């Protein structure tokens, strides 16, 4: 049984622990290094507990932590009207390719209706496949993806232009 659980402020350290697993995996595409403490860190974490339009969720399967989803209203592609951004998404390897990711995404999208943006790194082939399939299914093909988004502000730290999805639910 999969459930989305809103992260409470007192659970912030658990969220940060999961974020380190996610950021460690993602570093292979972004080409970033750890800090002097051996951590990647996530500088925006406090905003998820102080700003009203940010929503941190744990993904739990049978009561066990299986991942996270962070929703914000911070645009990935500046200047384009949006309500929500799927800012971060992570499923622990044990739960991948089981339908948990798809189910979690569908659940979070059902909770937040509006105009969405989602940015992805084109070198992360598994992510590209997953998001194309899940967004296509959720929206019945009614979405737009801009490959190699033409704004340097949207590029990843390694200089790779991001692909950005736009859709409404």
PDB file of C-alpha atoms in Angstrom:
ATOM      1  CA  UNK A   1       0.000   0.000   0.000  1.00  0.00           C
ATOM      2  CA  UNK A   2       1.432   3.359  -1.071  1.00  0.00           C
ATOM      3  CA  UNK A   3       0.681   6.606   0.702  1.00  0.00           C
ATOM      4  CA  UNK A   4       1.862  10.192   0.479  1.00  0.00           C
ATOM      5  CA  UNK A   5       2.567  11.681   3.885  1.00  0.00           C
ATOM      6  CA  UNK A   6       3.097  15.417   4.328  1.00  0.00           C
ATOM      7  CA  UNK A   7       6.460  15.925   6.020  1.00  0.00           C
ATOM      8  CA  UNK A   8       6.206  17.634   9.408  1.00  0.00           C
ATOM      9  CA  UNK A   9       8.784  20.218  10.466  1.00  0.00           C
ATOM     10  CA  UNK A  10      10.112  17.859  13.147  1.00  0.00           C
ATOM     11  CA  UNK A  11      10.791  15.290  10.387  1.00  0.00           C
ATOM     12  CA  UNK A  12      13.038  17.672   8.436  1.00  0.00           C
ATOM     13  CA  UNK A  13      16.205  15.698   9.268  1.00  0.00           C
ATOM     14  CA  UNK A  14      14.670  12.499   7.895  1.00  0.00           C
ATOM     15  CA  UNK A  15      13.772  14.391   4.719  1.00  0.00           C
ATOM     16  CA  UNK A  16      17.349  15.709   4.492  1.00  0.00           C
ATOM     17  CA  UNK A  17      18.686  12.171   4.934  1.00  0.00           C
ATOM     18  CA  UNK A  18      16.586  10.971   1.990  1.00  0.00           C
ATOM     19  CA  UNK A  19      17.615  14.032  -0.023  1.00  0.00           C
ATOM     20  CA  UNK A  20      21.281  13.074   0.419  1.00  0.00           C
ATOM     21  CA  UNK A  21      20.571   9.668  -1.150  1.00  0.00           C
ATOM     22  CA  UNK A  22      18.773  11.384  -4.021  1.00  0.00           C
ATOM     23  CA  UNK A  23      21.428  14.063  -4.504  1.00  0.00           C
ATOM     24  CA  UNK A  24      24.211  11.489  -4.378  1.00  0.00           C
ATOM     25  CA  UNK A  25      22.585   9.582  -7.218  1.00  0.00           C
ATOM     26  CA  UNK A  26      21.798  12.727  -9.202  1.00  0.00           C
ATOM     27  CA  UNK A  27      25.377  14.031  -8.887  1.00  0.00           C
ATOM     28  CA  UNK A  28      26.466  11.686 -11.666  1.00  0.00           C
ATOM     29  CA  UNK A  29      24.491  13.815 -14.128  1.00  0.00           C
ATOM     30  CA  UNK A  30      24.957  17.256 -12.594  1.00  0.00           C
ATOM     31  CA  UNK A  31      28.679  16.669 -11.956  1.00  0.00           C
ATOM     32  CA  UNK A  32      28.600  18.332  -8.531  1.00  0.00           C
ATOM     33  CA  UNK A  33      30.781  17.606  -5.514  1.00  0.00           C
ATOM     34  CA  UNK A  34      30.032  17.163  -1.839  1.00  0.00           C
ATOM     35  CA  UNK A  35      30.862  19.940   0.603  1.00  0.00           C
ATOM     36  CA  UNK A  36      33.619  19.802   3.236  1.00  0.00           C
ATOM     37  CA  UNK A  37      31.323  17.768   5.513  1.00  0.00           C
ATOM     38  CA  UNK A  38      30.898  15.118   2.814  1.00  0.00           C
ATOM     39  CA  UNK A  39      27.314  16.156   2.087  1.00  0.00           C
ATOM     40  CA  UNK A  40      25.587  17.611  -0.940  1.00  0.00           C
ATOM     41  CA  UNK A  41      23.143  19.660   1.106  1.00  0.00           C
ATOM     42  CA  UNK A  42      19.849  21.084  -0.090  1.00  0.00           C
ATOM     43  CA  UNK A  43      19.812  24.836   0.429  1.00  0.00           C
ATOM     44  CA  UNK A  44      16.047  25.249  -0.089  1.00  0.00           C
ATOM     45  CA  UNK A  45      14.872  22.733   2.516  1.00  0.00           C
ATOM     46  CA  UNK A  46      13.802  25.331   5.121  1.00  0.00           C
ATOM     47  CA  UNK A  47      11.482  26.999   2.598  1.00  0.00           C
ATOM     48  CA  UNK A  48       9.366  23.844   2.562  1.00  0.00           C
ATOM     49  CA  UNK A  49       8.499  24.511   6.199  1.00  0.00           C
ATOM     50  CA  UNK A  50       8.156  28.301   6.076  1.00  0.00           C
ATOM     51  CA  UNK A  51       6.465  29.085   2.736  1.00  0.00           C
ATOM     52  CA  UNK A  52       2.823  28.253   2.115  1.00  0.00           C
ATOM     53  CA  UNK A  53       3.208  27.177  -1.519  1.00  0.00           C
ATOM     54  CA  UNK A  54       5.765  24.418  -0.910  1.00  0.00           C
ATOM     55  CA  UNK A  55       4.714  20.891  -0.131  1.00  0.00           C
ATOM     56  CA  UNK A  56       7.139  18.213   1.084  1.00  0.00           C
ATOM     57  CA  UNK A  57       5.913  14.607   0.985  1.00  0.00           C
ATOM     58  CA  UNK A  58       7.324  11.283   2.022  1.00  0.00           C
ATOM     59  CA  UNK A  59       6.364   8.347  -0.143  1.00  0.00           C
ATOM     60  CA  UNK A  60       5.677   5.346   2.053  1.00  0.00           C
ATOM     61  CA  UNK A  61       5.036   1.777   0.984  1.00  0.00           C
ATOM     62  CA  UNK A  62       3.560  -0.498   3.627  1.00  0.00           C
ATOM     63  CA  UNK A  63       4.571   2.099   6.218  1.00  0.00           C
ATOM     64  CA  UNK A  64       8.233   2.172   5.115  1.00  0.00           C
ATOM     65  CA  UNK A  65      10.006   5.202   3.658  1.00  0.00           C
ATOM     66  CA  UNK A  66      10.242   4.645  -0.083  1.00  0.00           C
ATOM     67  CA  UNK A  67      10.982   8.128  -1.403  1.00  0.00           C
ATOM     68  CA  UNK A  68      10.075  11.793  -1.476  1.00  0.00           C
ATOM     69  CA  UNK A  69       8.316  14.398  -3.570  1.00  0.00           C
ATOM     70  CA  UNK A  70       8.862  18.132  -3.184  1.00  0.00           C
ATOM     71  CA  UNK A  71       6.332  20.459  -4.779  1.00  0.00           C
ATOM     72  CA  UNK A  72       6.896  24.200  -5.020  1.00  0.00           C
ATOM     73  CA  UNK A  73       5.619  27.223  -6.878  1.00  0.00           C
ATOM     74  CA  UNK A  74       9.128  28.233  -7.924  1.00  0.00           C
ATOM     75  CA  UNK A  75       9.271  28.187 -11.739  1.00  0.00           C
ATOM     76  CA  UNK A  76      11.908  26.116 -13.483  1.00  0.00           C
ATOM     77  CA  UNK A  77      11.327  28.098 -16.683  1.00  0.00           C
ATOM     78  CA  UNK A  78      11.130  31.767 -15.651  1.00  0.00           C
ATOM     79  CA  UNK A  79       8.460  33.978 -17.147  1.00  0.00           C
ATOM     80  CA  UNK A  80       6.037  31.167 -17.933  1.00  0.00           C
ATOM     81  CA  UNK A  81       2.806  31.078 -15.942  1.00  0.00           C
ATOM     82  CA  UNK A  82       2.606  28.116 -13.592  1.00  0.00           C
ATOM     83  CA  UNK A  83       1.084  27.098 -10.291  1.00  0.00           C
ATOM     84  CA  UNK A  84       3.253  24.144  -9.304  1.00  0.00           C
ATOM     85  CA  UNK A  85       6.638  22.677  -9.989  1.00  0.00           C
ATOM     86  CA  UNK A  86       7.527  19.102  -9.254  1.00  0.00           C
ATOM     87  CA  UNK A  87      10.866  20.206  -7.825  1.00  0.00           C
ATOM     88  CA  UNK A  88      12.321  16.947  -6.534  1.00  0.00           C
ATOM     89  CA  UNK A  89      11.275  13.323  -6.875  1.00  0.00           C
ATOM     90  CA  UNK A  90      13.069  10.246  -5.574  1.00  0.00           C
ATOM     91  CA  UNK A  91      12.148   6.596  -5.234  1.00  0.00           C
ATOM     92  CA  UNK A  92      14.501   4.306  -3.331  1.00  0.00           C
ATOM     93  CA  UNK A  93      16.012   1.672  -5.662  1.00  0.00           C
ATOM     94  CA  UNK A  94      14.169  -1.175  -3.919  1.00  0.00           C
ATOM     95  CA  UNK A  95      10.816   0.312  -4.994  1.00  0.00           C
ATOM     96  CA  UNK A  96      11.657   1.215  -8.587  1.00  0.00           C
ATOM     97  CA  UNK A  97       9.969  -0.504 -11.528  1.00  0.00           C
ATOM     98  CA  UNK A  98       7.141  -1.643  -9.264  1.00  0.00           C
ATOM     99  CA  UNK A  99       4.603   1.066 -10.140  1.00  0.00           C
ATOM    100  CA  UNK A 100       5.268   2.999  -6.912  1.00  0.00           C
ATOM    101  CA  UNK A 101       6.703   6.027  -8.696  1.00  0.00           C
ATOM    102  CA  UNK A 102       3.788   6.265 -11.093  1.00  0.00           C
ATOM    103  CA  UNK A 103       1.264   5.876  -8.279  1.00  0.00           C
ATOM    104  CA  UNK A 104       3.001   8.496  -6.131  1.00  0.00           C
ATOM    105  CA  UNK A 105       3.090  10.995  -9.009  1.00  0.00           C
ATOM    106  CA  UNK A 106      -0.570  10.429  -9.818  1.00  0.00           C
ATOM    107  CA  UNK A 107      -1.491  10.926  -6.149  1.00  0.00           C
ATOM    108  CA  UNK A 108       0.449  14.162  -5.768  1.00  0.00           C
ATOM    109  CA  UNK A 109      -0.933  15.563  -9.018  1.00  0.00           C
ATOM    110  CA  UNK A 110      -4.449  14.718  -7.870  1.00  0.00           C
ATOM    111  CA  UNK A 111      -3.811  16.762  -4.706  1.00  0.00           C
ATOM    112  CA  UNK A 112      -2.591  19.875  -6.518  1.00  0.00           C
ATOM    113  CA  UNK A 113      -4.504  21.117  -9.549  1.00  0.00           C
ATOM    114  CA  UNK A 114      -3.185  23.770 -11.893  1.00  0.00           C
ATOM    115  CA  UNK A 115      -0.419  24.542 -14.370  1.00  0.00           C
ATOM    116  CA  UNK A 116       2.730  22.475 -13.841  1.00  0.00           C
ATOM    117  CA  UNK A 117       6.393  22.566 -14.749  1.00  0.00           C
ATOM    118  CA  UNK A 118       8.848  19.701 -14.419  1.00  0.00           C
ATOM    119  CA  UNK A 119      12.537  19.921 -15.299  1.00  0.00           C
ATOM    120  CA  UNK A 120      14.688  16.905 -16.071  1.00  0.00           C
ATOM    121  CA  UNK A 121      18.261  16.156 -16.989  1.00  0.00           C
ATOM    122  CA  UNK A 122      18.354  14.576 -20.459  1.00  0.00           C
ATOM    123  CA  UNK A 123      21.362  12.375 -19.580  1.00  0.00           C
ATOM    124  CA  UNK A 124      19.321  10.600 -16.892  1.00  0.00           C
ATOM    125  CA  UNK A 125      17.797   8.171 -19.387  1.00  0.00           C
ATOM    126  CA  UNK A 126      15.710   6.258 -16.820  1.00  0.00           C
ATOM    127  CA  UNK A 127      14.171   9.539 -15.655  1.00  0.00           C
ATOM    128  CA  UNK A 128      13.492  10.678 -19.234  1.00  0.00           C
ATOM    129  CA  UNK A 129      11.692   7.398 -19.954  1.00  0.00           C
ATOM    130  CA  UNK A 130       9.745   7.498 -16.672  1.00  0.00           C
ATOM    131  CA  UNK A 131       8.542  11.101 -16.998  1.00  0.00           C
ATOM    132  CA  UNK A 132       7.599  10.820 -20.653  1.00  0.00           C
ATOM    133  CA  UNK A 133       5.517   7.753 -19.893  1.00  0.00           C
ATOM    134  CA  UNK A 134       3.921   8.980 -16.639  1.00  0.00           C
ATOM    135  CA  UNK A 135       3.090  12.522 -17.797  1.00  0.00           C
ATOM    136  CA  UNK A 136       1.744  11.195 -21.094  1.00  0.00           C
ATOM    137  CA  UNK A 137      -0.492   8.733 -19.260  1.00  0.00           C
ATOM    138  CA  UNK A 138      -1.652  11.195 -16.595  1.00  0.00           C
ATOM    139  CA  UNK A 139      -2.507  13.948 -19.103  1.00  0.00           C
ATOM    140  CA  UNK A 140      -3.719  11.670 -21.897  1.00  0.00           C
ATOM    141  CA  UNK A 141      -0.983  13.124 -24.074  1.00  0.00           C
ATOM    142  CA  UNK A 142      -1.946  16.732 -23.346  1.00  0.00           C
ATOM    143  CA  UNK A 143       1.452  18.146 -22.402  1.00  0.00           C
ATOM    144  CA  UNK A 144       4.362  19.983 -23.954  1.00  0.00           C
ATOM    145  CA  UNK A 145       8.037  19.240 -23.486  1.00  0.00           C
ATOM    146  CA  UNK A 146      10.728  21.670 -24.544  1.00  0.00           C
ATOM    147  CA  UNK A 147      13.958  19.786 -25.085  1.00  0.00           C
ATOM    148  CA  UNK A 148      17.171  21.687 -24.334  1.00  0.00           C
ATOM    149  CA  UNK A 149      15.226  24.634 -22.915  1.00  0.00           C
ATOM    150  CA  UNK A 150      16.754  27.774 -24.499  1.00  0.00           C
ATOM    151  CA  UNK A 151      17.472  29.746 -21.325  1.00  0.00           C
ATOM    152  CA  UNK A 152      20.855  29.367 -19.597  1.00  0.00           C
ATOM    153  CA  UNK A 153      19.108  29.996 -16.264  1.00  0.00           C
ATOM    154  CA  UNK A 154      17.437  26.590 -16.611  1.00  0.00           C
ATOM    155  CA  UNK A 155      20.652  24.680 -17.411  1.00  0.00           C
ATOM    156  CA  UNK A 156      22.029  22.127 -14.960  1.00  0.00           C
ATOM    157  CA  UNK A 157      25.297  22.828 -13.085  1.00  0.00           C
ATOM    158  CA  UNK A 158      27.228  20.716 -15.612  1.00  0.00           C
ATOM    159  CA  UNK A 159      26.051  23.087 -18.375  1.00  0.00           C
ATOM    160  CA  UNK A 160      23.514  20.662 -19.863  1.00  0.00           C
ATOM    161  CA  UNK A 161      20.331  22.375 -21.048  1.00  0.00           C
ATOM    162  CA  UNK A 162      17.326  20.934 -19.228  1.00  0.00           C
ATOM    163  CA  UNK A 163      14.222  19.452 -20.789  1.00  0.00           C
ATOM    164  CA  UNK A 164      11.122  21.082 -19.307  1.00  0.00           C
ATOM    165  CA  UNK A 165       7.607  19.622 -19.258  1.00  0.00           C
ATOM    166  CA  UNK A 166       4.540  21.871 -19.174  1.00  0.00           C
ATOM    167  CA  UNK A 167       1.061  20.530 -18.470  1.00  0.00           C
ATOM    168  CA  UNK A 168      -2.183  21.333 -16.695  1.00  0.00           C
ATOM    169  CA  UNK A 169      -4.459  19.170 -14.596  1.00  0.00           C
TER     170      UNK A 169
END
